[in-house]
Structures are given as structure tokens and as C-alpha cells.
Short mmCIF file of C-alpha atoms in Angstrom, two decimals:
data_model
loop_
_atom_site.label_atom_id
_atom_site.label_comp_id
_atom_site.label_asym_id
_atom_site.label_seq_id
_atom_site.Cartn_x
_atom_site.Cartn_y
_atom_site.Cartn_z
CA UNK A 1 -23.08 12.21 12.38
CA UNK A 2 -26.50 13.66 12.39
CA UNK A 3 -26.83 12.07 8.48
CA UNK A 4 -25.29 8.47 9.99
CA UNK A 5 -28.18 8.70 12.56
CA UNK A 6 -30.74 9.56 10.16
CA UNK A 7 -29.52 7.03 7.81
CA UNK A 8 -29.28 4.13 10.34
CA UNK A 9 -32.27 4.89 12.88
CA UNK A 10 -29.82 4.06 15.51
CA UNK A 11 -30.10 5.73 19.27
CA UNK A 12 -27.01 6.95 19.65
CA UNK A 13 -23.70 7.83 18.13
CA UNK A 14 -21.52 5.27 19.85
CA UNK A 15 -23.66 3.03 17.84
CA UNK A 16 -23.26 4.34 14.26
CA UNK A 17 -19.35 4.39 15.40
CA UNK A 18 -19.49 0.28 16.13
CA UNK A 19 -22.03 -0.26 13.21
CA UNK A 20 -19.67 1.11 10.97
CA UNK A 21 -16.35 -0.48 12.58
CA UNK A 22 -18.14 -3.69 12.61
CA UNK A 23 -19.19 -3.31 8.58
CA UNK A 24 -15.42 -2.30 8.05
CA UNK A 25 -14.26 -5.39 9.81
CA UNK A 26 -16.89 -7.43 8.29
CA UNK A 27 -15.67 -5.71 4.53
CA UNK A 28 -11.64 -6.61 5.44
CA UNK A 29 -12.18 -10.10 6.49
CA UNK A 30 -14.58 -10.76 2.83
CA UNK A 31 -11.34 -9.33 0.70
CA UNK A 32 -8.81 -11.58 2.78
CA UNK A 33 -11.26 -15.09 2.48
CA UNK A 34 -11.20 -13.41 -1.48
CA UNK A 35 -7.45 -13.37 -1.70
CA UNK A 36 -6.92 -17.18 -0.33
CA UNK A 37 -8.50 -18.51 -3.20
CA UNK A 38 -4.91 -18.11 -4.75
CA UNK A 39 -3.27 -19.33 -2.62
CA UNK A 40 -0.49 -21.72 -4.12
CA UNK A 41 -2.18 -20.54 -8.03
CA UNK A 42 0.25 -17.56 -8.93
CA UNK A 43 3.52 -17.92 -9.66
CA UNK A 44 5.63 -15.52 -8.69
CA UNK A 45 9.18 -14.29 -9.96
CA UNK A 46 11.69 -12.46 -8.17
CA UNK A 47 14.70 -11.33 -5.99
CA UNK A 48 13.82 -11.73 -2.95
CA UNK A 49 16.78 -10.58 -0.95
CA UNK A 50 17.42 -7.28 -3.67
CA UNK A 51 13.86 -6.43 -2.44
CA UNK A 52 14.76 -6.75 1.40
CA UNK A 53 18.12 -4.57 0.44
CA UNK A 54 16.72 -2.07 -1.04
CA UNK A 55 13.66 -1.37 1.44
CA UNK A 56 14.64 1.55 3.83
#
């Protein structure tokens, strides 16, 4: 923590805790808007119902 607040020059550590929760959400949300550009692009083949019976 004592690196993160070096690092950062933020006050306190409930800070670096949201900065870095914030960059994580920030980081998920960038690879989902990347993975709707294929949307309706890939074709898929498959059972979809053998899948479903053999998940636990």
C-alpha cells in the first residue's frame, strides 16, 4: 500500500483502493465494447443442449 501511495501521490488509502477499482472497471467495460464488434460475425457450431447436459 505504502508503494500504491508513493506511486499515485494520493492522500489516503481508501483512495488508491477506488483508483484502482475504478481503472479495473474502466479496463472490463474497454474488453466488453472490444468483444461487440463481433457480434453477429462468428459463426458458431455446436450442440447446444449436449453442452447444457453435460455441465454439472
Amino acid at each position: 500500500m505504502k508503494d500504491a501511495l508513493r506511486a499515485t501521490r494520493l492522500k489516503t488509502e481508501q483512495d488508491v483502493v477506488e483508483l484502482g477499482l475504478r481503472t479495473l472497471l474502466k479496463l472490463r467495460l474497454r474488453s466488453q465494447e472490444d468483444i461487440k464488434q463481433f457480434r453477429g460475425k462468428l459463426k458458431w457450431e455446436g450442440d447446444l443442449d449436449a453442452m447444457r447436459a453435460d455441465a454439472p
